[in-house]
Amino acid sequence: MDRESRKVSFFRITPWLILFVFTTVYIVVSWKITIRLQPRKVVYYSSASSSSSSSFLFVFLVMSESADFHEAFAREVVFSGEDSGRRRAFSYDRPPLGFLLSKLLEGNDRKKLLETGFSCDGSGISSKHCVVDRDMRIDTTTMTVTVASTAEETVVVRPYARQEDKPLLQRVSPVKIIAGKSLPASPCQHNHRIPAVVFSTSGFVGNVFHEINEIIIPLYITAKLFETKVQLIAEDYNPRFMKKYSMAFKSLASSEIINPETNRSTHCFPGGVVGLKFHGHLAVNSGDVPTGLSTADFRQFLRDSFNLKYTHVSQIKRPRLLLLSRRATRRFLNEDEMVRTMRELGFEVITISRAKTVSNIASFSRIINSCTVFVAAHGAGLTNELFLPDGAVVVQVDLIGLSWAAAAYYGNPGRAMGLHYLRYQIMPHESSLWKVFGPENSRVFTDPNGTFPTEAGREIYLNGQNVRVDIDRFRETMVEAMSFVRGEDLTT
């Protein structure tokens, strides 16, 4: 072929090539940036020729207004072509919203959702949530949810992630879910094109550990997969709590949160969730449903929500330490000596004692995010370790009788956050209980769990104990903390 004919052929092919490239780019970009909630069929075609080592994948997005909710997620059809290769067609008959909702269930619970459009997961000790992947109506006057389903079922859910605490649950308003083939329902006063997530702001609101552990993290786990295209409905609406975490709510949902107390009407949704999924104390487990989310993801979500500056401790130039000073119980009786020791080791020390400062999470999160070390006695304030940059150090002063709670609530979660966790376990003579109960071999110190009934033990160990740390022992712990900050290895 001479040069002129090759030139003509090139110009004939170029427009079609450009059209194919632009069409492919448009489809891929559109699919990536948009959560499509309307029913849709996705068909994947691939071809492989025996004479070629390369393969091509073509994706066709076909609108389907009558997608079958009872089909399996994917079907494979294999058929022969005229050439020596084989072609495979995969049809995806599940609407994307249904797929997202199904990620909140597993095993038989997920199978039931596919078959009936409604299923609940109560396998966890602390959480129970129900999922609807078809049209649902929520009457906010009575907090009754009606679902057109092939299964006749009525379920009552108290949407709070502490299901094991039965007395506490009585403070959480119930949501009744009625599923059936033909149900009387109020006419829709508000039609939504996004799913709903119903949760409660009751429970232990006012305590930062319980606020984040049982509401904020479970809400993140449940709602994050919708990428802000979700309608939050906050039962037992607590204005102070909602204001405190408003920046986090705005990051989770682009729509204004519905307060059933002031919005008494019937809302219709294409699907939704009642209740929240709980993974563990201050935990987001990537292997638990919905799979893929991690504690690191949640920490980044907090940084984005509260506009936090530092992601890693190496970004902070000077060793900066925050000491959380308590004024009621579990006080440091020789706090001045502790501060002097930390400064002698080279730390810039910030002491925070005012409850008002700590409760303002928007500003306090920025303070703790700027620190390399966080020191505190066991208590809810340690929840703020979530805002530390990666590689920072948490030093928990572990008091008598509180070792299990110290590890379960803050120690183990802290390690999972990418932090260095140091435990300063006090000796009996460092506790104020020494003067009350002594001597050292008293069962008060050797068998804290078996000495008192639960409530009495709580009052003694949690609410009746202060500490005077041994400065020499404490100095050793702070030297270790400084070594982590500077990236030193004390074992060499």
GROMACS .gro file of C-alpha atoms in nm:
model
  492
    1MET     CA    1   0.000   0.000   0.000
    2ASP     CA    2   0.150   0.334  -0.104
    3ARG     CA    3   0.178   0.630   0.130
    4GLU     CA    4  -0.127   0.812  -0.015
    5SER     CA    5  -0.363   0.515   0.026
    6ARG     CA    6  -0.242   0.457   0.383
    7LYS     CA    7  -0.313   0.823   0.455
    8VAL     CA    8  -0.669   0.792   0.319
    9SER     CA    9  -0.733   0.478   0.526
   10PHE     CA   10  -0.604   0.649   0.840
   11PHE     CA   11  -0.840   0.945   0.798
   12ARG     CA   12  -1.131   0.709   0.738
   13ILE     CA   13  -1.063   0.521   1.062
   14THR     CA   14  -0.976   0.821   1.283
   15PRO     CA   15  -1.334   0.961   1.332
   16TRP     CA   16  -1.461   0.620   1.442
   17LEU     CA   17  -1.165   0.573   1.673
   18ILE     CA   18  -1.220   0.915   1.833
   19LEU     CA   19  -1.592   0.842   1.873
   20PHE     CA   20  -1.520   0.509   2.042
   21VAL     CA   21  -1.265   0.662   2.284
   22PHE     CA   22  -1.489   0.952   2.386
   23THR     CA   23  -1.790   0.722   2.431
   24THR     CA   24  -1.590   0.482   2.648
   25VAL     CA   25  -1.447   0.764   2.864
   26TYR     CA   26  -1.793   0.917   2.910
   27ILE     CA   27  -1.945   0.587   3.023
   28VAL     CA   28  -1.661   0.509   3.267
   29VAL     CA   29  -1.655   0.860   3.421
   30SER     CA   30  -2.034   0.873   3.453
   31TRP     CA   31  -2.039   0.536   3.623
   32LYS     CA   32  -1.759   0.627   3.865
   33ILE     CA   33  -1.895   0.956   3.996
   34THR     CA   34  -2.264   0.880   4.020
   35ILE     CA   35  -2.455   0.643   4.245
   36ARG     CA   36  -2.741   0.530   4.026
   37LEU     CA   37  -3.046   0.445   4.230
   38GLN     CA   38  -3.291   0.371   3.949
   39PRO     CA   39  -3.320   0.009   3.829
   40ARG     CA   40  -3.054  -0.070   3.574
   41LYS     CA   41  -2.920  -0.369   3.388
   42VAL     CA   42  -2.547  -0.398   3.336
   43VAL     CA   43  -2.419  -0.638   3.072
   44TYR     CA   44  -2.050  -0.726   3.040
   45TYR     CA   45  -1.927  -0.870   2.711
   46SER     CA   46  -1.578  -1.007   2.663
   47SER     CA   47  -1.415  -1.189   2.378
   48ALA     CA   48  -1.095  -1.390   2.364
   49SER     CA   49  -0.947  -1.526   2.046
   50SER     CA   50  -0.720  -1.826   2.036
   51SER     CA   51  -0.497  -1.641   1.796
   52SER     CA   52  -0.448  -1.344   2.023
   53SER     CA   53  -0.315  -1.312   2.374
   54SER     CA   54  -0.508  -0.992   2.434
   55SER     CA   55  -0.870  -0.964   2.544
   56PHE     CA   56  -1.118  -0.680   2.534
   57LEU     CA   57  -1.392  -0.595   2.779
   58PHE     CA   58  -1.693  -0.394   2.666
   59VAL     CA   59  -1.943  -0.262   2.919
   60PHE     CA   60  -2.297  -0.182   2.811
   61LEU     CA   61  -2.527  -0.004   3.056
   62VAL     CA   62  -2.885  -0.082   2.964
   63MET     CA   63  -3.174   0.095   3.134
   64SER     CA   64  -3.428  -0.147   3.272
   65GLU     CA   65  -3.735  -0.006   3.444
   66SER     CA   66  -3.859  -0.351   3.544
   67ALA     CA   67  -3.551  -0.510   3.693
   68ASP     CA   68  -3.644  -0.827   3.876
   69PHE     CA   69  -3.570  -0.795   4.249
   70HIS     CA   70  -3.584  -1.172   4.284
   71GLU     CA   71  -3.308  -1.256   4.034
   72ALA     CA   72  -2.964  -1.354   4.155
   73PHE     CA   73  -2.688  -1.093   4.142
   74ALA     CA   74  -2.528  -1.223   3.826
   75ARG     CA   75  -2.594  -1.478   3.555
   76GLU     CA   76  -2.343  -1.608   3.306
   77VAL     CA   77  -2.427  -1.715   2.953
   78VAL     CA   78  -2.164  -1.879   2.733
   79PHE     CA   79  -2.222  -1.904   2.362
   80SER     CA   80  -2.013  -1.974   2.052
   81GLY     CA   81  -1.935  -1.730   1.776
   82GLU     CA   82  -1.844  -1.788   1.416
   83ASP     CA   83  -1.478  -1.752   1.494
   84SER     CA   84  -1.265  -1.990   1.693
   85GLY     CA   85  -1.298  -1.785   2.009
   86ARG     CA   86  -1.570  -1.791   2.271
   87ARG     CA   87  -1.773  -1.502   2.404
   88ARG     CA   88  -1.916  -1.464   2.750
   89ALA     CA   89  -2.208  -1.247   2.850
   90PHE     CA   90  -2.270  -1.149   3.210
   91SER     CA   91  -2.602  -0.986   3.293
   92TYR     CA   92  -2.637  -0.794   3.616
   93ASP     CA   93  -3.007  -0.769   3.697
   94ARG     CA   94  -2.978  -0.618   4.042
   95PRO     CA   95  -3.029  -0.241   4.076
   96PRO     CA   96  -2.728  -0.065   4.230
   97LEU     CA   97  -2.930   0.047   4.534
   98GLY     CA   98  -3.032  -0.312   4.600
   99PHE     CA   99  -2.670  -0.418   4.573
  100LEU     CA  100  -2.558  -0.153   4.821
  101LEU     CA  101  -2.830  -0.245   5.068
  102SER     CA  102  -2.748  -0.614   5.038
  103LYS     CA  103  -2.391  -0.539   5.152
  104LEU     CA  104  -2.533  -0.474   5.499
  105LEU     CA  105  -2.633  -0.839   5.532
  106GLU     CA  106  -2.470  -1.177   5.481
  107GLY     CA  107  -2.555  -1.545   5.459
  108ASN     CA  108  -2.920  -1.640   5.503
  109ASP     CA  109  -3.013  -1.283   5.594
  110ARG     CA  110  -2.891  -1.162   5.255
  111LYS     CA  111  -3.067  -1.453   5.081
  112LYS     CA  112  -3.392  -1.358   5.251
  113LEU     CA  113  -3.351  -0.997   5.137
  114LEU     CA  114  -3.316  -1.114   4.777
  115GLU     CA  115  -3.624  -1.334   4.804
  116THR     CA  116  -3.860  -1.108   4.999
  117GLY     CA  117  -3.717  -0.755   4.983
  118PHE     CA  118  -3.692  -0.737   5.363
  119SER     CA  119  -3.453  -0.890   5.616
  120CYS     CA  120  -3.298  -0.819   5.956
  121ASP     CA  121  -2.957  -0.893   6.104
  122GLY     CA  122  -2.961  -0.960   6.475
  123SER     CA  123  -2.656  -1.182   6.484
  124GLY     CA  124  -2.445  -0.930   6.675
  125ILE     CA  125  -2.472  -0.888   7.051
  126SER     CA  126  -2.478  -0.509   7.034
  127SER     CA  127  -2.659  -0.428   6.712
  128LYS     CA  128  -2.974  -0.510   6.521
  129HIS     CA  129  -3.065  -0.356   6.189
  130CYS     CA  130  -3.328  -0.429   5.926
  131VAL     CA  131  -3.284  -0.371   5.553
  132VAL     CA  132  -3.550  -0.299   5.291
  133ASP     CA  133  -3.456  -0.303   4.921
  134ARG     CA  134  -3.791  -0.201   4.776
  135ASP     CA  135  -4.047   0.076   4.819
  136MET     CA  136  -4.109   0.157   5.185
  137ARG     CA  137  -4.321   0.413   5.367
  138ILE     CA  138  -4.230   0.572   5.698
  139ASP     CA  139  -4.501   0.741   5.901
  140THR     CA  140  -4.295   0.965   6.128
  141THR     CA  141  -4.598   1.035   6.348
  142THR     CA  142  -4.596   0.677   6.478
  143MET     CA  143  -4.255   0.570   6.342
  144THR     CA  144  -4.418   0.283   6.157
  145VAL     CA  145  -4.254   0.144   5.844
  146THR     CA  146  -4.463  -0.047   5.588
  147VAL     CA  147  -4.301  -0.268   5.325
  148ALA     CA  148  -4.465  -0.453   5.036
  149SER     CA  149  -4.305  -0.795   5.073
  150THR     CA  150  -4.379  -1.157   4.995
  151ALA     CA  151  -4.310  -1.233   5.362
  152GLU     CA  152  -4.573  -1.153   5.626
  153GLU     CA  153  -4.376  -1.020   5.920
  154THR     CA  154  -4.379  -0.756   6.194
  155VAL     CA  155  -4.056  -0.651   6.362
  156VAL     CA  156  -3.988  -0.393   6.632
  157VAL     CA  157  -3.643  -0.233   6.635
  158ARG     CA  158  -3.496   0.010   6.885
  159PRO     CA  159  -3.233   0.167   6.653
  160TYR     CA  160  -2.938   0.201   6.889
  161ALA     CA  161  -2.611   0.004   6.887
  162ARG     CA  162  -2.622  -0.126   7.243
  163GLN     CA  163  -2.882  -0.399   7.216
  164GLU     CA  164  -2.739  -0.599   7.505
  165ASP     CA  165  -2.826  -0.322   7.754
  166LYS     CA  166  -3.198  -0.390   7.800
  167PRO     CA  167  -3.264  -0.119   8.065
  168LEU     CA  168  -3.096   0.142   7.844
  169LEU     CA  169  -3.299   0.033   7.539
  170GLN     CA  170  -3.618   0.130   7.717
  171ARG     CA  171  -3.508   0.492   7.667
  172VAL     CA  172  -3.484   0.436   7.290
  173SER     CA  173  -3.810   0.482   7.100
  174PRO     CA  174  -3.916   0.175   6.900
  175VAL     CA  175  -3.972   0.158   6.524
  176LYS     CA  176  -4.233  -0.089   6.403
  177ILE     CA  177  -4.174  -0.249   6.063
  178ILE     CA  178  -4.473  -0.421   5.900
  179ALA     CA  179  -4.405  -0.631   5.590
  180GLY     CA  180  -4.670  -0.802   5.381
  181LYS     CA  181  -4.830  -0.849   5.040
  182SER     CA  182  -5.122  -0.608   5.078
  183LEU     CA  183  -5.100  -0.351   5.352
  184PRO     CA  184  -5.302  -0.036   5.416
  185ALA     CA  185  -5.069   0.261   5.392
  186SER     CA  186  -5.098   0.636   5.418
  187PRO     CA  187  -5.048   0.825   5.092
  188CYS     CA  188  -4.697   0.957   5.030
  189GLN     CA  189  -4.663   1.319   5.138
  190HIS     CA  190  -4.292   1.327   5.057
  191ASN     CA  191  -4.129   1.117   4.784
  192HIS     CA  192  -3.755   1.057   4.809
  193ARG     CA  193  -3.526   0.914   4.543
  194ILE     CA  194  -3.260   0.812   4.796
  195PRO     CA  195  -3.266   0.547   5.072
  196ALA     CA  196  -3.339   0.620   5.437
  197VAL     CA  197  -3.134   0.531   5.746
  198VAL     CA  198  -3.320   0.547   6.077
  199PHE     CA  199  -3.124   0.576   6.402
  200SER     CA  200  -3.168   0.711   6.756
  201THR     CA  201  -2.979   0.983   6.939
  202SER     CA  202  -3.088   0.856   7.278
  203GLY     CA  203  -2.884   0.618   7.494
  204PHE     CA  204  -2.576   0.755   7.670
  205VAL     CA  205  -2.568   1.087   7.486
  206GLY     CA  206  -2.350   1.329   7.684
  207ASN     CA  207  -2.062   1.083   7.718
  208VAL     CA  208  -1.819   1.117   7.425
  209PHE     CA  209  -1.724   0.749   7.426
  210HIS     CA  210  -2.082   0.630   7.394
  211GLU     CA  211  -2.170   0.905   7.146
  212ILE     CA  212  -1.897   0.799   6.906
  213ASN     CA  213  -1.891   0.427   6.987
  214GLU     CA  214  -2.266   0.364   6.964
  215ILE     CA  215  -2.392   0.631   6.725
  216ILE     CA  216  -2.128   0.804   6.511
  217ILE     CA  217  -1.918   0.499   6.415
  218PRO     CA  218  -2.217   0.265   6.358
  219LEU     CA  219  -2.385   0.539   6.153
  220TYR     CA  220  -2.067   0.573   5.944
  221ILE     CA  221  -2.056   0.195   5.891
  222THR     CA  222  -2.421   0.185   5.786
  223ALA     CA  223  -2.451   0.501   5.577
  224LYS     CA  224  -2.107   0.555   5.422
  225LEU     CA  225  -2.163   0.317   5.130
  226PHE     CA  226  -2.436   0.550   4.995
  227GLU     CA  227  -2.178   0.830   4.950
  228THR     CA  228  -2.398   1.112   5.093
  229LYS     CA  229  -2.700   1.009   4.879
  230VAL     CA  230  -2.899   0.906   5.185
  231GLN     CA  231  -3.174   1.052   5.404
  232LEU     CA  232  -3.098   1.031   5.776
  233ILE     CA  233  -3.391   1.014   6.018
  234ALA     CA  234  -3.290   1.083   6.379
  235GLU     CA  235  -3.535   0.944   6.630
  236ASP     CA  236  -3.528   1.077   6.989
  237TYR     CA  237  -3.380   1.391   6.833
  238ASN     CA  238  -3.126   1.557   7.065
  239PRO     CA  239  -3.048   1.912   6.941
  240ARG     CA  240  -2.727   1.946   7.143
  241PHE     CA  241  -2.591   1.617   7.012
  242MET     CA  242  -2.691   1.698   6.655
  243LYS     CA  243  -2.515   2.035   6.674
  244LYS     CA  244  -2.204   1.884   6.831
  245TYR     CA  245  -2.153   1.639   6.544
  246SER     CA  246  -2.310   1.847   6.268
  247MET     CA  247  -1.987   1.848   6.065
  248ALA     CA  248  -1.981   1.467   6.062
  249PHE     CA  249  -2.348   1.447   5.964
  250LYS     CA  250  -2.291   1.684   5.673
  251SER     CA  251  -2.013   1.459   5.548
  252LEU     CA  252  -2.239   1.155   5.563
  253ALA     CA  253  -2.558   1.296   5.411
  254SER     CA  254  -2.621   1.583   5.173
  255SER     CA  255  -2.988   1.613   5.278
  256GLU     CA  256  -3.109   1.780   5.595
  257ILE     CA  257  -3.172   1.529   5.873
  258ILE     CA  258  -3.538   1.457   5.945
  259ASN     CA  259  -3.659   1.507   6.302
  260PRO     CA  260  -3.978   1.300   6.346
  261GLU     CA  261  -4.092   1.525   6.631
  262THR     CA  262  -4.122   1.828   6.404
  263ASN     CA  263  -4.182   1.651   6.073
  264ARG     CA  264  -4.493   1.442   6.126
  265SER     CA  265  -4.584   1.305   5.784
  266THR     CA  266  -4.548   1.005   5.554
  267HIS     CA  267  -4.222   0.971   5.364
  268CYS     CA  268  -4.169   0.723   5.080
  269PHE     CA  269  -3.830   0.579   4.991
  270PRO     CA  270  -3.693   0.328   4.738
  271GLY     CA  271  -3.534   0.134   5.026
  272GLY     CA  272  -3.356   0.187   5.353
  273VAL     CA  273  -3.218   0.067   5.684
  274VAL     CA  274  -3.365   0.079   6.034
  275GLY     CA  275  -3.096   0.049   6.301
  276LEU     CA  276  -2.717   0.062   6.282
  277LYS     CA  277  -2.441  -0.195   6.229
  278PHE     CA  278  -2.189  -0.226   6.514
  279HIS     CA  279  -1.840  -0.376   6.465
  280GLY     CA  280  -1.683  -0.337   6.808
  281HIS     CA  281  -1.553  -0.076   7.050
  282LEU     CA  282  -1.427   0.223   6.849
  283ALA     CA  283  -1.381  -0.019   6.561
  284VAL     CA  284  -1.448  -0.044   6.189
  285ASN     CA  285  -1.359  -0.392   6.065
  286SER     CA  286  -1.288  -0.431   5.694
  287GLY     CA  287  -1.391  -0.798   5.702
  288ASP     CA  288  -1.732  -0.736   5.860
  289VAL     CA  289  -2.038  -0.625   5.664
  290PRO     CA  290  -2.038  -0.402   5.474
  291THR     CA  291  -1.691  -0.524   5.383
  292GLY     CA  292  -1.425  -0.279   5.274
  293LEU     CA  293  -1.445  -0.008   5.541
  294SER     CA  294  -1.164   0.020   5.795
  295THR     CA  295  -1.072   0.215   6.107
  296ALA     CA  296  -0.821   0.407   5.895
  297ASP     CA  297  -1.105   0.507   5.661
  298PHE     CA  298  -1.310   0.633   5.954
  299ARG     CA  299  -1.018   0.834   6.091
  300GLN     CA  300  -0.972   0.995   5.751
  301PHE     CA  301  -1.346   1.067   5.746
  302LEU     CA  302  -1.305   1.251   6.078
  303ARG     CA  303  -1.010   1.449   5.946
  304ASP     CA  304  -1.210   1.552   5.640
  305SER     CA  305  -1.524   1.632   5.842
  306PHE     CA  306  -1.351   1.844   6.107
  307ASN     CA  307  -1.086   1.994   5.876
  308LEU     CA  308  -0.795   1.844   6.068
  309LYS     CA  309  -0.450   1.936   5.942
  310TYR     CA  310  -0.222   1.645   6.030
  311THR     CA  311  -0.242   1.288   5.902
  312HIS     CA  312   0.093   1.164   6.034
  313VAL     CA  313   0.298   1.253   6.339
  314SER     CA  314   0.602   1.326   6.119
  315GLN     CA  315   0.427   1.643   5.997
  316ILE     CA  316   0.448   1.795   6.348
  317LYS     CA  317   0.786   1.957   6.401
  318ARG     CA  318   0.806   1.965   6.782
  319PRO     CA  319   0.716   1.693   7.038
  320ARG     CA  320   0.381   1.822   7.163
  321LEU     CA  321   0.196   1.649   7.446
  322LEU     CA  322  -0.162   1.687   7.563
  323LEU     CA  323  -0.240   1.595   7.923
  324LEU     CA  324  -0.609   1.546   7.995
  325SER     CA  325  -0.659   1.667   8.350
  326ARG     CA  326  -0.961   1.541   8.541
  327ARG     CA  327  -1.127   1.742   8.815
  328ALA     CA  328  -1.382   1.501   8.964
  329THR     CA  329  -1.263   1.139   8.976
  330ARG     CA  330  -0.945   0.960   8.864
  331ARG     CA  331  -0.749   1.280   8.927
  332PHE     CA  332  -0.371   1.307   8.908
  333LEU     CA  333  -0.280   1.411   9.262
  334ASN     CA  334   0.076   1.510   9.165
  335GLU     CA  335  -0.005   1.658   8.825
  336ASP     CA  336   0.248   1.942   8.863
  337GLU     CA  337   0.532   1.692   8.904
  338MET     CA  338   0.412   1.500   8.598
  339VAL     CA  339   0.408   1.816   8.386
  340ARG     CA  340   0.754   1.919   8.507
  341THR     CA  341   0.893   1.575   8.419
  342MET     CA  342   0.742   1.581   8.071
  343ARG     CA  343   0.887   1.926   8.004
  344GLU     CA  344   1.230   1.818   8.126
  345LEU     CA  345   1.220   1.541   7.862
  346GLY     CA  346   1.158   1.797   7.588
  347PHE     CA  347   0.781   1.795   7.546
  348GLU     CA  348   0.573   2.104   7.491
  349VAL     CA  349   0.289   2.029   7.732
  350ILE     CA  350  -0.074   2.138   7.692
  351THR     CA  351  -0.301   2.071   7.988
  352ILE     CA  352  -0.676   2.058   7.925
  353SER     CA  353  -0.911   2.038   8.220
  354ARG     CA  354  -1.227   2.230   8.132
  355ALA     CA  355  -1.518   2.007   8.033
  356LYS     CA  356  -1.646   2.284   7.808
  357THR     CA  357  -1.326   2.273   7.603
  358VAL     CA  358  -1.334   1.896   7.566
  359SER     CA  359  -1.704   1.885   7.475
  360ASN     CA  360  -1.654   2.128   7.186
  361ILE     CA  361  -1.545   1.855   6.950
  362ALA     CA  362  -1.489   2.085   6.652
  363SER     CA  363  -1.217   2.284   6.831
  364PHE     CA  364  -1.083   2.015   7.064
  365SER     CA  365  -1.028   1.773   6.775
  366ARG     CA  366  -0.795   2.030   6.616
  367ILE     CA  367  -0.599   2.067   6.940
  368ILE     CA  368  -0.542   1.695   6.985
  369ASN     CA  369  -0.470   1.649   6.614
  370SER     CA  370  -0.173   1.884   6.657
  371CYS     CA  371  -0.017   1.666   6.929
  372THR     CA  372   0.230   1.379   6.910
  373VAL     CA  373   0.149   1.231   7.254
  374PHE     CA  374  -0.179   1.205   7.447
  375VAL     CA  375  -0.174   1.123   7.821
  376ALA     CA  376  -0.487   1.052   8.027
  377ALA     CA  377  -0.624   0.838   8.305
  378HIS     CA  378  -0.880   0.578   8.202
  379GLY     CA  379  -1.206   0.746   8.101
  380ALA     CA  380  -1.425   0.862   7.815
  381GLY     CA  381  -1.183   1.143   7.727
  382LEU     CA  382  -0.947   0.885   7.576
  383THR     CA  383  -1.198   0.845   7.292
  384ASN     CA  384  -1.032   1.154   7.147
  385GLU     CA  385  -0.736   0.936   7.045
  386LEU     CA  386  -0.937   0.902   6.723
  387PHE     CA  387  -0.823   1.252   6.625
  388LEU     CA  388  -0.450   1.192   6.674
  389PRO     CA  389  -0.234   1.170   6.361
  390ASP     CA  390  -0.103   0.829   6.259
  391GLY     CA  391   0.209   0.729   6.451
  392ALA     CA  392   0.121   0.934   6.759
  393VAL     CA  393   0.147   0.789   7.111
  394VAL     CA  394  -0.135   0.725   7.358
  395VAL     CA  395  -0.039   0.680   7.724
  396GLN     CA  396  -0.324   0.547   7.936
  397VAL     CA  397  -0.281   0.552   8.311
  398ASP     CA  398  -0.443   0.220   8.399
  399LEU     CA  399  -0.603   0.231   8.743
  400ILE     CA  400  -0.676  -0.052   8.987
  401GLY     CA  401  -0.978  -0.262   8.885
  402LEU     CA  402  -1.011  -0.107   8.539
  403SER     CA  403  -0.759  -0.309   8.336
  404TRP     CA  404  -1.012  -0.494   8.119
  405ALA     CA  405  -1.202  -0.178   8.027
  406ALA     CA  406  -0.877   0.011   7.964
  407ALA     CA  407  -0.762  -0.247   7.709
  408ALA     CA  408  -1.099  -0.319   7.546
  409TYR     CA  409  -1.221   0.039   7.508
  410TYR     CA  410  -0.900   0.229   7.433
  411GLY     CA  411  -0.585   0.016   7.425
  412ASN     CA  412  -0.669  -0.239   7.156
  413PRO     CA  413  -0.866   0.013   6.945
  414GLY     CA  414  -0.574   0.257   6.970
  415ARG     CA  415  -0.335   0.004   6.817
  416ALA     CA  416  -0.584  -0.062   6.538
  417MET     CA  417  -0.585   0.312   6.465
  418GLY     CA  418  -0.215   0.309   6.380
  419LEU     CA  419  -0.112   0.461   6.714
  420HIS     CA  420   0.158   0.357   6.960
  421TYR     CA  421  -0.019   0.251   7.279
  422LEU     CA  422   0.163   0.264   7.614
  423ARG     CA  423   0.001   0.139   7.933
  424TYR     CA  424   0.111   0.286   8.263
  425GLN     CA  425  -0.028   0.029   8.509
  426ILE     CA  426  -0.031   0.185   8.856
  427MET     CA  427   0.082  -0.008   9.162
  428PRO     CA  428  -0.151  -0.038   9.465
  429HIS     CA  429   0.043   0.226   9.663
  430GLU     CA  430  -0.013   0.479   9.379
  431SER     CA  431  -0.391   0.452   9.416
  432SER     CA  432  -0.588   0.659   9.665
  433LEU     CA  433  -0.762   0.332   9.756
  434TRP     CA  434  -0.441   0.228   9.934
  435LYS     CA  435  -0.514   0.463  10.222
  436VAL     CA  436  -0.874   0.347  10.240
  437PHE     CA  437  -0.835  -0.031  10.214
  438GLY     CA  438  -0.460  -0.125  10.239
  439PRO     CA  439  -0.250  -0.326  10.283
  440GLU     CA  440  -0.114  -0.429   9.941
  441ASN     CA  441  -0.233  -0.790   9.964
  442SER     CA  442  -0.591  -0.685  10.024
  443ARG     CA  443  -0.844  -0.845   9.786
  444VAL     CA  444  -0.933  -0.492   9.678
  445PHE     CA  445  -0.608  -0.496   9.479
  446THR     CA  446  -0.555  -0.865   9.407
  447ASP     CA  447  -0.911  -0.955   9.303
  448PRO     CA  448  -1.099  -0.639   9.199
  449ASN     CA  449  -1.364  -0.826   9.002
  450GLY     CA  450  -1.452  -1.066   9.281
  451THR     CA  451  -1.439  -0.833   9.581
  452PHE     CA  452  -1.750  -0.618   9.527
  453PRO     CA  453  -2.085  -0.650   9.350
  454THR     CA  454  -2.084  -0.485   9.007
  455GLU     CA  455  -2.240  -0.152   9.100
  456ALA     CA  456  -2.042  -0.118   9.422
  457GLY     CA  457  -1.721  -0.200   9.236
  458ARG     CA  458  -1.800   0.062   8.976
  459GLU     CA  459  -1.842   0.328   9.243
  460ILE     CA  460  -1.517   0.232   9.416
  461TYR     CA  461  -1.284   0.179   9.121
  462LEU     CA  462  -1.429   0.414   8.862
  463ASN     CA  463  -1.580   0.696   9.066
  464GLY     CA  464  -1.389   0.671   9.396
  465GLN     CA  465  -1.026   0.641   9.288
  466ASN     CA  466  -0.752   0.898   9.228
  467VAL     CA  467  -0.383   0.841   9.155
  468ARG     CA  468  -0.043   0.972   9.262
  469VAL     CA  469   0.196   0.836   9.002
  470ASP     CA  470   0.547   0.722   9.087
  471ILE     CA  471   0.747   0.988   8.904
  472ASP     CA  472   1.049   0.764   8.843
  473ARG     CA  473   0.834   0.492   8.685
  474PHE     CA  474   0.632   0.749   8.493
  475ARG     CA  475   0.950   0.907   8.356
  476GLU     CA  476   1.048   0.571   8.201
  477THR     CA  477   0.714   0.556   8.021
  478MET     CA  478   0.752   0.910   7.892
  479VAL     CA  479   1.106   0.836   7.767
  480GLU     CA  480   0.957   0.548   7.567
  481ALA     CA  481   0.688   0.781   7.432
  482MET     CA  482   0.952   1.029   7.320
  483SER     CA  483   1.145   0.752   7.144
  484PHE     CA  484   0.838   0.670   6.935
  485VAL     CA  485   0.791   1.036   6.846
  486ARG     CA  486   1.154   1.067   6.735
  487GLY     CA  487   1.154   0.731   6.558
  488GLU     CA  488   1.418   0.583   6.786
  489ASP     CA  489   1.458   0.215   6.876
  490LEU     CA  490   1.529   0.161   7.246
  491THR     CA  491   1.604  -0.210   7.195
  492THR     CA  492   1.933  -0.141   7.015
   0.00000   0.00000   0.00000
